[in-house]
Short mmCIF file of C-alpha atoms in Angstrom, two decimals:
data_model
loop_
_atom_site.label_atom_id
_atom_site.label_comp_id
_atom_site.label_asym_id
_atom_site.label_seq_id
_atom_site.Cartn_x
_atom_site.Cartn_y
_atom_site.Cartn_z
CA MET U 186 0.00 0.00 0.00
CA PHE U 187 1.33 3.40 -0.96
CA VAL U 188 1.61 5.71 2.03
CA GLY U 189 1.81 9.39 1.23
CA SER U 190 3.92 11.93 3.09
CA ILE U 191 0.84 13.57 4.65
CA HIS U 192 -0.21 10.20 6.04
CA ILE U 193 3.27 9.63 7.51
CA ARG U 194 3.26 13.06 9.17
CA LYS U 195 -0.05 12.28 10.83
CA ILE U 196 1.19 8.97 12.19
CA ILE U 197 4.20 10.76 13.69
CA SER U 198 1.89 13.41 15.15
CA VAL U 199 -0.32 10.81 16.86
CA ILE U 200 2.68 9.08 18.45
CA SER U 201 4.19 12.38 19.56
CA VAL U 202 0.99 13.55 21.23
CA SER U 203 0.47 10.23 23.02
CA LEU U 204 4.01 10.38 24.39
CA GLY U 205 3.80 14.07 25.27
CA VAL U 206 6.52 14.92 22.74
CA LEU U 207 5.46 18.17 21.12
CA SER U 208 7.30 20.68 19.03
CA CYS U 209 7.80 24.26 20.11
CA THR U 210 5.48 26.86 18.71
CA THR U 211 6.76 29.32 16.11
CA ASP U 212 5.60 32.61 14.65
CA GLU U 213 4.89 31.15 11.21
CA LYS U 214 1.74 32.31 9.42
CA PHE U 215 -0.82 29.85 8.10
CA PRO U 216 -4.00 30.14 6.04
CA SER U 217 -7.45 30.07 7.61
CA ILE U 218 -8.99 26.63 8.06
CA ASP U 219 -12.42 27.92 6.91
CA ASN U 220 -14.76 24.95 6.29
CA ARG U 221 -12.04 22.43 5.50
CA ILE U 222 -11.76 19.05 7.22
CA ALA U 223 -8.26 18.72 8.67
CA GLY U 224 -7.23 15.93 11.03
CA PRO U 225 -10.74 15.21 12.40
CA VAL U 226 -10.55 13.48 15.79
CA ASP U 227 -14.11 13.36 17.11
CA VAL U 228 -17.75 13.68 16.11
CA ALA U 229 -20.96 14.49 17.97
CA THR U 230 -24.58 15.24 17.16
CA SER U 231 -27.31 17.50 18.50
CA GLY U 232 -30.73 17.68 16.92
CA GLN U 233 -30.43 17.69 13.13
CA TYR U 234 -26.77 18.74 13.20
CA SER U 235 -23.52 16.79 13.23
CA PHE U 236 -20.29 18.31 14.52
CA VAL U 237 -16.72 17.47 13.56
CA LEU U 238 -13.70 18.45 15.65
CA ASN U 239 -10.79 19.33 13.38
CA SER U 240 -7.46 19.09 15.20
CA ASP U 241 -5.19 20.25 12.35
CA PHE U 242 -2.51 17.92 13.73
CA ASP U 243 -0.36 18.63 10.67
CA ARG U 244 -0.47 22.36 11.39
CA ASN U 245 -1.52 23.38 7.91
CA TYR U 246 -3.85 26.14 9.16
CA ASN U 247 -3.89 28.87 11.73
CA THR U 248 -6.45 27.20 14.03
CA GLY U 249 -8.52 24.10 14.45
CA SER U 250 -12.30 24.18 14.02
CA ILE U 251 -15.61 22.60 14.85
CA LEU U 252 -17.46 22.08 11.59
CA THR U 253 -21.27 21.94 11.58
CA LEU U 254 -22.93 19.59 9.09
CA ASP U 255 -26.59 19.37 8.12
CA LEU U 256 -26.80 16.04 6.36
CA SER U 257 -30.36 16.68 5.24
CA GLN U 258 -28.93 19.10 2.68
CA GLU U 259 -27.98 17.95 -0.80
CA ALA U 260 -24.47 16.68 -1.45
CA GLY U 261 -21.97 19.51 -1.48
CA SER U 262 -24.08 21.74 0.74
CA GLU U 263 -23.76 19.79 4.03
CA LYS U 264 -21.27 22.23 5.59
CA VAL U 265 -23.48 24.88 7.19
CA GLY U 266 -21.14 26.44 9.74
CA THR U 267 -17.66 26.52 11.20
CA HIS U 268 -16.33 27.72 14.54
CA LYS U 269 -12.64 28.40 15.06
CA VAL U 270 -11.09 26.67 18.06
CA PRO U 271 -7.55 25.90 19.27
CA ARG U 272 -5.54 23.33 17.38
CA MET U 273 -4.83 19.85 18.82
CA GLY U 274 -8.44 19.03 19.59
CA ARG U 275 -9.05 15.90 21.65
CA SER U 276 -12.78 15.46 22.20
CA ILE U 277 -16.25 16.97 21.84
CA PHE U 278 -19.39 16.04 23.77
CA THR U 279 -22.90 17.46 23.45
CA ARG U 280 -25.66 17.68 26.02
CA SER U 281 -28.89 19.38 24.98
CA SER U 282 -27.85 22.89 23.88
CA LEU U 283 -24.35 22.68 25.36
CA MET U 284 -21.08 21.32 23.97
CA ILE U 285 -17.77 20.73 25.75
CA ALA U 286 -14.49 20.40 23.83
CA THR U 287 -10.99 19.58 25.04
CA PHE U 288 -7.65 20.51 23.47
CA ASP U 289 -4.19 19.17 24.08
CA ARG U 290 -1.21 21.41 24.72
CA THR U 291 0.71 22.48 21.63
CA ALA U 292 4.12 22.68 23.29
CA LEU U 293 5.87 20.91 26.16
CA ASP U 294 5.77 24.07 28.25
CA GLY U 295 2.20 24.95 27.28
CA ASN U 296 -1.20 24.17 28.71
CA GLY U 297 -4.16 22.23 27.45
CA SER U 298 -7.59 23.83 27.46
CA VAL U 299 -11.33 23.26 27.67
CA GLU U 300 -14.15 25.21 26.05
CA ILE U 301 -17.93 25.17 26.50
CA TYR U 302 -20.28 26.39 23.77
CA THR U 303 -23.96 27.09 23.41
CA ILE U 304 -25.48 25.39 20.35
CA GLY U 305 -27.86 27.65 18.41
CA SER U 306 -31.02 26.50 16.63
CA ASP U 307 -29.12 26.85 13.35
CA GLY U 308 -26.20 24.70 14.55
CA SER U 309 -23.94 27.68 15.21
CA LEU U 310 -21.70 27.75 18.27
CA VAL U 311 -21.10 30.54 20.76
CA THR U 312 -18.09 30.22 23.08
CA ASN U 313 -19.12 30.65 26.71
CA VAL U 314 -16.07 29.24 28.51
CA SER U 315 -12.43 29.05 27.39
CA GLN U 316 -10.00 28.03 30.12
CA GLU U 317 -6.44 26.78 30.14
CA LEU U 318 -5.69 23.60 32.13
CA GLU U 319 -2.32 22.55 33.49
CA CYS U 320 -2.50 19.12 31.87
CA SER U 321 -3.05 17.26 28.60
CA PRO U 322 -6.84 16.75 28.47
CA ILE U 323 -8.17 13.54 26.91
CA ASN U 324 -11.94 13.80 27.42
CA GLY U 325 -14.70 16.05 28.69
CA ILE U 326 -18.33 15.31 29.60
CA ILE U 327 -21.44 17.11 30.88
CA SER U 328 -23.94 15.47 33.24
CA SER U 329 -27.47 14.62 32.13
CA SER U 330 -28.85 17.50 34.25
CA SER U 331 -26.26 19.89 32.75
CA THR U 332 -25.17 20.57 36.33
CA TRP U 333 -21.60 19.27 36.08
CA ALA U 334 -18.78 19.39 33.56
CA VAL U 335 -15.72 17.18 34.03
CA VAL U 336 -12.40 16.94 32.17
CA SER U 337 -9.96 14.05 32.55
CA CYS U 338 -6.28 14.32 31.65
CA LEU U 339 -3.49 12.06 30.46
CA GLY U 340 -1.65 12.19 33.78
CA GLY U 341 -4.73 11.36 35.86
CA GLU U 342 -5.76 14.91 36.72
CA ILE U 343 -9.50 15.63 37.05
CA TYR U 344 -10.98 19.12 36.57
CA VAL U 345 -14.56 19.80 37.66
CA ALA U 346 -16.93 22.70 37.06
CA SER U 347 -20.37 23.33 38.50
CA ILE U 348 -22.21 24.82 35.53
CA ASN U 349 -23.90 28.13 36.17
CA SER U 350 -27.24 27.60 34.39
CA SER U 351 -28.18 31.29 34.45
CA ASP U 352 -24.78 32.40 33.19
CA VAL U 353 -22.82 29.59 31.52
CA GLY U 354 -19.96 32.01 30.88
CA ALA U 355 -19.37 32.30 34.63
CA THR U 356 -18.53 28.60 34.83
CA SER U 357 -14.98 27.86 35.97
CA PHE U 358 -13.06 24.57 36.16
CA LYS U 359 -11.04 23.62 39.20
CA LYS U 360 -8.46 20.87 39.53
CA VAL U 361 -9.83 18.61 42.25
CA ARG U 362 -7.93 15.33 41.89
CA ASP U 363 -4.67 13.87 40.64
CA TYR U 364 -5.20 10.11 40.39
CA ALA U 365 -1.84 9.61 38.59
CA TYR U 366 -3.32 7.46 35.79
CA ALA U 367 -5.46 8.27 32.75
CA ARG U 368 -9.18 7.56 32.97
CA ARG U 369 -10.89 8.49 29.71
CA ALA U 370 -14.22 6.64 30.08
CA MET U 371 -16.40 8.70 32.43
CA TYR U 372 -19.99 8.82 33.66
CA ILE U 373 -21.69 11.18 36.11
CA TYR U 374 -24.19 9.23 38.20
CA GLU U 375 -26.78 11.61 39.63
CA THR U 376 -29.00 10.66 42.56
CA SER U 377 -31.55 12.44 44.73
CA THR U 378 -28.86 13.10 47.32
CA ASP U 379 -25.32 13.18 45.87
CA ASP U 380 -23.79 12.99 42.38
CA TYR U 381 -20.77 10.82 41.58
CA LEU U 382 -18.11 10.72 38.89
CA LEU U 383 -17.29 7.19 37.76
CA ALA U 384 -14.00 7.19 35.82
CA PHE U 385 -12.55 4.02 34.29
CA PRO U 386 -8.83 3.40 33.56
CA THR U 387 -7.47 3.82 30.03
CA ASP U 388 -4.09 2.74 28.69
CA PHE U 389 -3.76 5.71 26.36
CA GLY U 390 -1.63 5.33 23.23
CA GLU U 391 0.07 1.99 22.62
CA GLN U 392 -1.47 -0.51 25.00
CA THR U 393 1.15 -2.12 27.22
CA GLN U 394 -1.09 -3.01 30.16
CA GLY U 395 -3.48 -5.95 29.92
CA ASP U 396 -6.14 -7.55 32.09
CA TYR U 397 -4.76 -9.43 35.06
CA SER U 398 -5.70 -12.74 36.71
CA ALA U 399 -4.57 -12.83 40.34
CA ILE U 400 -5.33 -14.45 43.71
CA ASP U 401 -6.93 -12.47 46.53
CA LYS U 402 -6.98 -14.44 49.80
CA LEU U 403 -5.05 -12.11 52.10
CA SER U 404 -5.35 -8.56 53.39
CA LEU U 405 -2.70 -6.07 54.38
CA ASP U 406 -2.44 -5.45 58.13
CA ILE U 407 -1.67 -1.76 58.53
CA ASN U 408 -0.09 -2.23 61.97
CA LEU U 409 2.20 -4.98 60.69
CA ALA U 410 3.17 -2.83 57.70
CA ASN U 411 3.84 0.28 59.80
CA ASN U 412 6.07 -1.68 62.19
CA ALA U 413 7.79 -3.80 59.54
CA ASN U 414 11.52 -3.72 58.89
CA SER U 415 13.86 -5.34 56.41
CA THR U 416 13.66 -8.71 58.22
CA THR U 417 9.86 -8.75 58.50
CA THR U 418 8.32 -11.35 56.19
CA THR U 419 4.61 -11.18 57.06
CA ILE U 420 2.51 -8.03 56.72
CA THR U 421 -0.80 -9.68 55.77
CA VAL U 422 -3.55 -11.64 57.49
CA ASP U 423 -6.11 -14.12 56.16
CA GLY U 424 -9.12 -12.68 54.35
CA GLU U 425 -9.72 -11.21 50.89
CA ASN U 426 -9.85 -7.44 50.39
CA GLU U 427 -10.19 -7.12 46.57
CA ILE U 428 -6.48 -6.33 46.18
CA PRO U 429 -4.20 -8.88 44.45
CA ASP U 430 -2.13 -10.63 47.13
CA ASN U 431 1.14 -10.01 45.31
CA PHE U 432 0.48 -6.25 45.53
CA GLU U 433 0.65 -6.61 49.33
CA ALA U 434 3.22 -9.38 49.72
CA SER U 435 6.08 -7.17 50.91
CA LEU U 436 7.05 -3.62 51.80
CA ALA U 437 8.51 -3.23 48.31
CA ALA U 438 5.20 -4.34 46.79
CA ILE U 439 3.05 -1.91 48.75
CA ARG U 440 5.45 0.91 47.93
CA THR U 441 4.90 0.25 44.22
CA ILE U 442 1.43 1.72 44.39
CA SER U 443 1.45 2.71 40.71
CA ALA U 444 1.09 -0.99 39.78
CA ARG U 445 -2.48 -0.81 41.07
CA TYR U 446 -3.69 2.16 39.06
CA PRO U 447 -4.43 0.39 35.72
CA PHE U 448 -6.98 -1.86 37.46
CA GLN U 449 -8.77 0.77 39.54
CA MET U 450 -11.73 2.95 38.67
CA ALA U 451 -12.23 6.27 40.44
CA ILE U 452 -15.48 7.05 42.27
CA LEU U 453 -15.58 10.71 43.23
CA ASN U 454 -18.47 12.22 45.17
CA LEU U 455 -18.85 15.49 43.29
CA SER U 456 -21.47 16.86 45.65
CA GLU U 457 -19.30 16.24 48.70
CA ALA U 458 -16.31 17.78 46.93
CA GLU U 459 -18.37 20.89 46.19
CA ARG U 460 -19.59 21.10 49.79
CA ASN U 461 -15.92 21.06 50.81
CA ASP U 462 -15.06 23.81 48.28
CA PHE U 463 -13.30 21.36 45.93
CA PRO U 464 -10.07 20.63 47.83
CA LEU U 465 -7.28 19.18 45.69
CA LYS U 466 -6.39 15.61 46.62
CA GLU U 467 -3.49 13.58 45.28
CA MET U 468 -2.34 10.01 45.81
CA GLY U 469 -0.64 9.00 49.07
CA SER U 470 1.20 5.83 50.03
CA VAL U 471 -0.64 2.64 51.00
CA THR U 472 0.11 3.05 54.70
CA ASP U 473 -0.91 6.71 54.96
CA LYS U 474 -3.93 6.62 52.63
CA ASP U 475 -6.36 6.90 55.56
CA GLU U 476 -4.76 10.02 56.97
CA THR U 477 -7.16 12.90 57.57
CA LYS U 478 -6.85 16.65 57.71
CA VAL U 479 -9.00 19.50 58.95
CA ILE U 480 -10.23 22.08 56.45
CA GLU U 481 -12.24 25.26 56.88
CA VAL U 482 -15.60 25.35 55.07
CA ASP U 483 -17.86 28.39 55.48
CA GLY U 484 -16.22 29.27 58.76
CA SER U 485 -16.46 25.77 60.23
CA SER U 486 -13.85 23.07 60.66
CA LYS U 487 -14.35 19.74 58.90
CA THR U 488 -12.33 16.52 58.91
CA VAL U 489 -11.72 14.96 55.48
CA TYR U 490 -9.42 12.34 53.98
CA ARG U 491 -6.08 13.88 53.06
CA TYR U 492 -5.46 11.67 50.02
CA ALA U 493 -7.48 10.36 47.09
CA ASN U 494 -6.56 6.66 47.48
CA ASN U 495 -9.86 5.68 49.07
CA GLU U 496 -11.75 6.85 45.98
CA LEU U 497 -10.16 4.15 43.82
CA LYS U 498 -11.88 0.77 43.42
CA PHE U 499 -10.44 -2.39 41.88
CA LEU U 500 -12.40 -3.60 38.83
CA TYR U 501 -12.79 -7.35 38.54
CA PHE U 502 -15.33 -9.51 36.78
CA PHE U 503 -15.60 -12.75 34.83
CA LEU U 504 -17.33 -13.02 31.45
CA ASP U 505 -18.90 -16.25 30.18
CA LYS U 506 -17.63 -17.09 26.71
CA LEU U 507 -20.96 -18.45 25.52
CA ALA U 508 -24.14 -19.03 27.47
CA GLY U 509 -24.50 -22.74 28.23
CA GLN U 510 -20.89 -23.59 27.35
CA ALA U 511 -18.08 -24.30 29.77
CA ALA U 512 -15.38 -21.65 29.92
CA ASP U 513 -11.87 -21.98 31.35
CA ILE U 514 -11.53 -19.50 34.20
CA GLY U 515 -7.78 -19.65 34.54
CA ASP U 516 -7.12 -22.15 37.33
CA GLY U 517 -7.66 -25.34 35.35
CA THR U 518 -11.34 -25.65 36.18
CA THR U 519 -14.41 -24.62 34.21
CA VAL U 520 -17.75 -23.08 35.02
CA THR U 521 -21.02 -23.00 33.13
CA ASP U 522 -23.57 -20.20 33.14
CA VAL U 523 -22.08 -18.53 36.19
CA ALA U 524 -23.23 -15.00 36.90
CA PRO U 525 -20.26 -12.57 36.89
CA GLU U 526 -20.74 -11.59 40.52
CA ASP U 527 -20.67 -15.25 41.66
CA VAL U 528 -17.46 -16.42 40.00
CA ALA U 529 -14.96 -15.01 42.50
CA SER U 530 -16.42 -17.13 45.29
CA GLN U 531 -16.13 -20.29 43.20
CA THR U 532 -12.56 -20.03 41.98
CA ASP U 533 -10.39 -20.35 45.08
CA GLY U 534 -9.68 -16.65 45.39
CA ILE U 535 -8.96 -15.88 41.72
CA LYS U 536 -10.18 -12.54 40.48
CA TYR U 537 -10.03 -11.15 36.95
CA TYR U 538 -8.90 -7.55 37.16
CA ARG U 539 -9.77 -5.39 34.14
CA THR U 540 -8.26 -2.36 32.48
CA ASN U 541 -8.41 -0.17 29.37
CA PHE U 542 -11.91 1.25 28.99
CA TRP U 543 -12.42 3.84 26.25
CA GLU U 544 -16.00 5.12 26.25
CA VAL U 545 -19.22 5.18 28.28
CA GLN U 546 -22.70 5.37 26.78
CA GLU U 547 -25.70 6.21 28.93
CA THR U 548 -29.21 4.75 28.82
CA ASP U 549 -32.62 6.04 29.87
CA ASP U 550 -31.99 4.31 33.21
CA SER U 551 -29.35 6.22 35.20
CA LYS U 552 -28.32 2.96 36.88
CA VAL U 553 -27.43 1.28 33.57
CA ILE U 554 -24.45 2.22 31.39
CA TYR U 555 -22.48 0.58 28.59
CA LEU U 556 -18.67 0.61 28.33
CA SER U 557 -16.16 -0.36 25.66
CA HIS U 558 -13.40 -2.56 27.09
CA ARG U 559 -10.43 -3.50 24.96
CA GLY U 560 -7.16 -5.34 25.15
CA VAL U 561 -4.36 -7.27 23.49
CA ALA U 562 -4.08 -11.02 23.98
CA SER U 563 -0.29 -10.88 24.22
CA ASN U 564 -0.64 -8.58 27.25
CA GLY U 565 -3.01 -10.90 29.09
CA SER U 566 -6.31 -9.57 27.78
CA THR U 567 -7.40 -12.84 26.17
CA ASP U 568 -11.10 -12.17 26.72
CA ALA U 569 -11.17 -8.41 26.22
CA ASN U 570 -12.60 -6.38 23.32
CA ASN U 571 -16.16 -6.23 24.57
CA ILE U 572 -19.11 -3.93 24.91
CA LEU U 573 -20.21 -4.35 28.51
CA LYS U 574 -23.42 -3.51 30.32
CA PHE U 575 -22.89 -2.23 33.87
CA ASN U 576 -25.83 -2.24 36.27
CA ILE U 577 -25.28 -0.01 39.31
CA LEU U 578 -26.65 -1.88 42.33
CA ASP U 579 -27.62 1.20 44.28
CA ASP U 580 -29.40 0.74 47.59
CA GLY U 581 -28.82 4.32 48.66
CA SER U 582 -25.34 3.68 50.06
CA VAL U 583 -23.54 1.97 47.19
CA PHE U 584 -20.64 4.45 47.01
CA ASP U 585 -20.36 5.37 50.69
CA LEU U 586 -16.96 5.87 52.28
CA PRO U 587 -16.42 5.39 56.05
CA ASP U 588 -16.66 8.55 58.12
CA PRO U 589 -13.05 9.79 58.43
CA THR U 590 -13.71 10.96 61.99
CA THR U 591 -14.57 7.47 63.25
CA LEU U 592 -11.78 5.39 61.69
CA ALA U 593 -9.65 3.51 64.19
CA ASP U 594 -5.91 3.99 63.87
CA ASP U 595 -5.49 0.55 62.31
CA ALA U 596 -8.68 0.62 60.22
CA GLU U 597 -8.63 -0.04 56.50
CA GLY U 598 -10.42 2.76 54.67
CA GLY U 599 -12.03 2.49 51.28
CA PHE U 600 -15.61 1.91 50.24
CA THR U 601 -17.94 -0.01 52.51
CA LYS U 602 -19.12 -2.22 49.63
CA SER U 603 -17.20 -4.58 47.37
CA PHE U 604 -17.09 -4.14 43.60
CA LYS U 605 -19.55 -7.01 43.06
CA GLU U 606 -21.92 -5.31 45.52
CA MET U 607 -21.66 -2.12 43.48
CA PHE U 608 -21.97 -3.45 39.92
CA GLN U 609 -23.29 -6.34 37.89
CA VAL U 610 -21.46 -6.76 34.59
CA LYS U 611 -22.73 -8.44 31.43
CA ARG U 612 -21.13 -8.77 28.01
CA VAL U 613 -23.50 -7.77 25.19
CA MET U 614 -20.94 -7.96 22.38
CA GLY U 615 -17.43 -9.22 22.46
CA PHE U 616 -14.41 -11.35 21.91
CA THR U 617 -16.04 -14.67 21.01
CA SER U 618 -18.15 -13.44 18.12
CA LEU U 619 -15.40 -11.05 16.99
CA ALA U 620 -12.80 -13.83 16.96
CA ARG U 621 -10.55 -11.31 18.72
CA THR U 622 -10.44 -9.07 15.67
CA GLY U 623 -11.68 -6.02 17.50
CA TYR U 624 -10.36 -3.10 19.48
CA PRO U 625 -13.49 -1.16 20.46
CA GLY U 626 -13.32 2.56 21.03
CA ASP U 627 -16.26 4.89 20.63
CA PHE U 628 -19.71 3.33 20.22
CA GLY U 629 -23.41 4.06 20.42
CA VAL U 630 -26.59 2.23 21.36
CA ALA U 631 -29.84 2.96 19.52
CA LYS U 632 -33.21 1.42 18.80
CA LYS U 633 -34.38 1.34 15.18
CA GLY U 634 -37.98 0.21 14.98
CA SER U 635 -38.31 -2.75 17.36
CA ASN U 636 -34.63 -3.73 17.15
CA GLU U 637 -31.96 -2.43 19.50
CA PHE U 638 -28.42 -2.16 18.14
CA VAL U 639 -24.94 -1.38 19.34
CA PHE U 640 -22.70 0.35 16.79
CA VAL U 641 -18.97 0.12 17.50
CA ASN U 642 -15.88 1.76 16.04
CA GLN U 643 -13.01 -0.74 15.94
CA PHE U 644 -9.79 1.18 15.38
CA ARG U 645 -6.17 0.01 15.16
CA ASP U 646 -3.98 2.41 13.23
CA GLU U 647 -0.42 2.43 11.97
CA ALA U 648 0.83 4.51 14.87
CA TYR U 649 0.95 1.44 17.11
CA TRP U 650 0.00 -1.60 15.03
CA SER U 651 1.64 -3.65 12.30
CA ALA U 652 0.08 -3.77 8.85
CA SER U 653 -1.48 -7.18 9.51
CA ASP U 654 -3.25 -5.91 12.65
CA LEU U 655 -4.84 -2.73 11.26
CA ILE U 656 -8.60 -2.31 11.75
CA TYR U 657 -10.74 0.59 10.52
CA ALA U 658 -14.24 -0.76 11.04
CA ILE U 659 -17.79 0.03 12.07
CA ASP U 660 -19.61 -2.96 13.58
CA ALA U 661 -23.35 -3.31 14.17
CA LYS U 662 -25.05 -5.94 16.31
CA ARG U 663 -28.54 -6.45 17.66
CA ILE U 664 -28.46 -6.70 21.45
CA ASP U 665 -32.13 -7.33 22.26
CA GLY U 666 -31.73 -11.13 22.22
CA ALA U 667 -31.76 -13.48 25.19
CA VAL U 668 -28.03 -14.25 25.03
CA GLU U 669 -24.99 -12.52 23.53
CA PRO U 670 -24.50 -14.76 20.46
CA ASP U 671 -28.15 -14.50 19.31
CA PHE U 672 -27.40 -12.14 16.42
CA PRO U 673 -24.44 -11.88 14.04
CA ILE U 674 -22.12 -8.90 13.80
CA GLU U 675 -22.28 -6.88 10.62
CA ARG U 676 -18.93 -5.24 9.84
CA TRP U 677 -18.02 -2.50 7.41
CA ALA U 678 -14.23 -2.33 7.09
CA GLY U 679 -12.24 0.49 5.53
CA VAL U 680 -9.89 -0.66 2.82
CA ASP U 681 -7.02 1.70 3.70
CA TYR U 682 -6.13 4.80 5.68
CA ARG U 683 -8.41 6.98 3.54
CA GLN U 684 -11.32 5.14 5.16
CA SER U 685 -9.78 5.12 8.64
CA ALA U 686 -13.06 5.42 10.56
CA TYR U 687 -12.36 6.89 13.99
CA GLN U 688 -14.90 7.75 16.71
CA LEU U 689 -18.64 7.50 16.21
CA ALA U 690 -21.90 9.36 16.77
CA ILE U 691 -25.53 8.53 16.00
CA LEU U 692 -27.71 11.09 14.24
CA GLU U 693 -31.45 11.09 14.78
CA GLU U 694 -33.91 12.39 12.22
CA SER U 695 -37.63 12.76 12.99
CA GLY U 696 -37.06 11.16 16.39
CA SER U 697 -35.46 7.99 15.03
CA PRO U 698 -31.78 7.05 14.63
CA SER U 699 -30.98 7.32 10.95
CA LYS U 700 -27.23 7.69 10.42
CA ILE U 701 -23.88 6.76 11.91
CA ILE U 702 -21.25 9.48 11.70
CA SER U 703 -17.54 8.75 11.86
CA CYS U 704 -14.44 10.65 10.79
CA SER U 705 -11.37 9.58 8.88
CA PHE U 706 -8.44 11.17 10.66
CA TYR U 707 -5.95 10.08 8.04
CA GLY U 708 -8.30 10.69 5.10
CA ASP U 709 -9.48 14.18 6.20
CA SER U 710 -13.12 13.30 5.68
CA VAL U 711 -16.39 12.42 7.41
CA LEU U 712 -17.98 9.02 6.77
CA VAL U 713 -21.78 8.74 6.87
CA PHE U 714 -23.57 5.38 7.12
CA ASP U 715 -27.32 4.79 6.83
CA ILE U 716 -28.77 2.71 9.69
CA ASP U 717 -30.55 -0.42 8.48
CA ALA U 718 -33.59 -1.44 10.57
CA GLU U 719 -32.82 -5.16 10.25
CA LYS U 720 -29.03 -5.44 10.29
CA GLY U 721 -27.89 -2.11 11.68
CA ILE U 722 -25.52 -1.63 8.74
CA ASP U 723 -25.87 -2.81 5.17
CA VAL U 724 -22.26 -3.77 4.51
CA THR U 725 -22.87 -3.91 0.75
CA GLN U 726 -23.33 -0.14 0.72
CA GLU U 727 -20.31 2.15 0.96
CA PRO U 728 -20.59 5.17 3.28
CA THR U 729 -21.04 8.66 1.92
CA ALA U 730 -17.86 10.71 2.33
CA VAL U 731 -17.83 14.41 3.07
CA PHE U 732 -14.47 16.07 2.32
#
């Protein structure tokens, strides 16, 4: 396959951004981007309009842009508006009449940024918020109530804003956490009392971290650890605590706290953070993670946890390969039709810790979300590359932390409930039916007529994959069956980089999902697919390309 120089430059740009290697800015002059498509990196929809975030990674123009498309217009007239934005765009997300966009830094000594726009009835954008962030942003979301906006960053930083509904322009982001590991997939779970950010770990760039099978039969004894010395051999006691035993086997192991981060989701009580005036919390060591401090809030003293460790929760779950068929669970035994939450108790302490989640999609039920979970078999993720359905098992106290004022000196902090008491996990599309030929990123769930579909962007590009492993695909699968394999997967696959479908959004027309929108980063175009009511995608039909 012939690879042009523009294509090569883009591959180098992607690798450089992922590694944080950026060139210095110069005073060169560039033409206006106007309504061109240049390095598109994300798509979103609102009403009849589709939006394309142009990053201009190649730096051919003076800015990036968000291009507005009205696909009901005749071919050649789809581009109905453009809004200039910073270069190096990362993500866009729409919620009702609001849009949030994130932008990476353009130099090693520069800052990233976030912007919030109001979407007009004609698809035009008005900038309400433009704020620099001391990080490299990777994603931004707005809650379903439009109360919260959250940005996650490559280094694990989390910025939060409480949106001022009467004056969106007065909204300001504040850095509230540094979790020290990227978490791109985010969801804001809103309840009648408090609202929570759920943020799932992401191995950004070339995936080097895979899922992890480990034994959990022991628990760290804080007193033993605090009094241990170089000759001490035992710092644990019998009893599982959701942490892999080898992470707590020695003083050296517990000091390597970063080994835990890829397998931990963050659960941040946004409402409590706001009540405490958004104090910044970072990660502490294992032995001092339950330390507290006294802060002043509205003239009163309040005791809070000093560090953010207790807001991290290990993710572990088992996935049946096929309903009714035995599946090897890693210890030489097999199980059949075992519910995910029951497996850990049947496998002699083995837990299956998960990592690398890319996107969250919401449903009409705030307690039900979908996530894309991906992996590489050579890194241990032999049953990854799934679309998962998470049910939040909320009884009113699902995400409670112990009161920091009542912890005993030797008490283990952390959430009062285990992961399997918080979530039930089900695979609705995944590795078996894909024959491990997937790497799911962005996706959407929609109902067309009486059939419910999941549409998934599978993306492996030349920045990190060999030619034999490349995937530029849009998959469609019905998910309203009784078991996961009920319906086949329909796959449209791009033939080369010019059809390098990346990211995905679903456009509704007349109240019904009608089109799938994706962008070709390497081909500088937008790909538009018609949704088929029976198959999701008619793979015999090529997408319409907008250049």
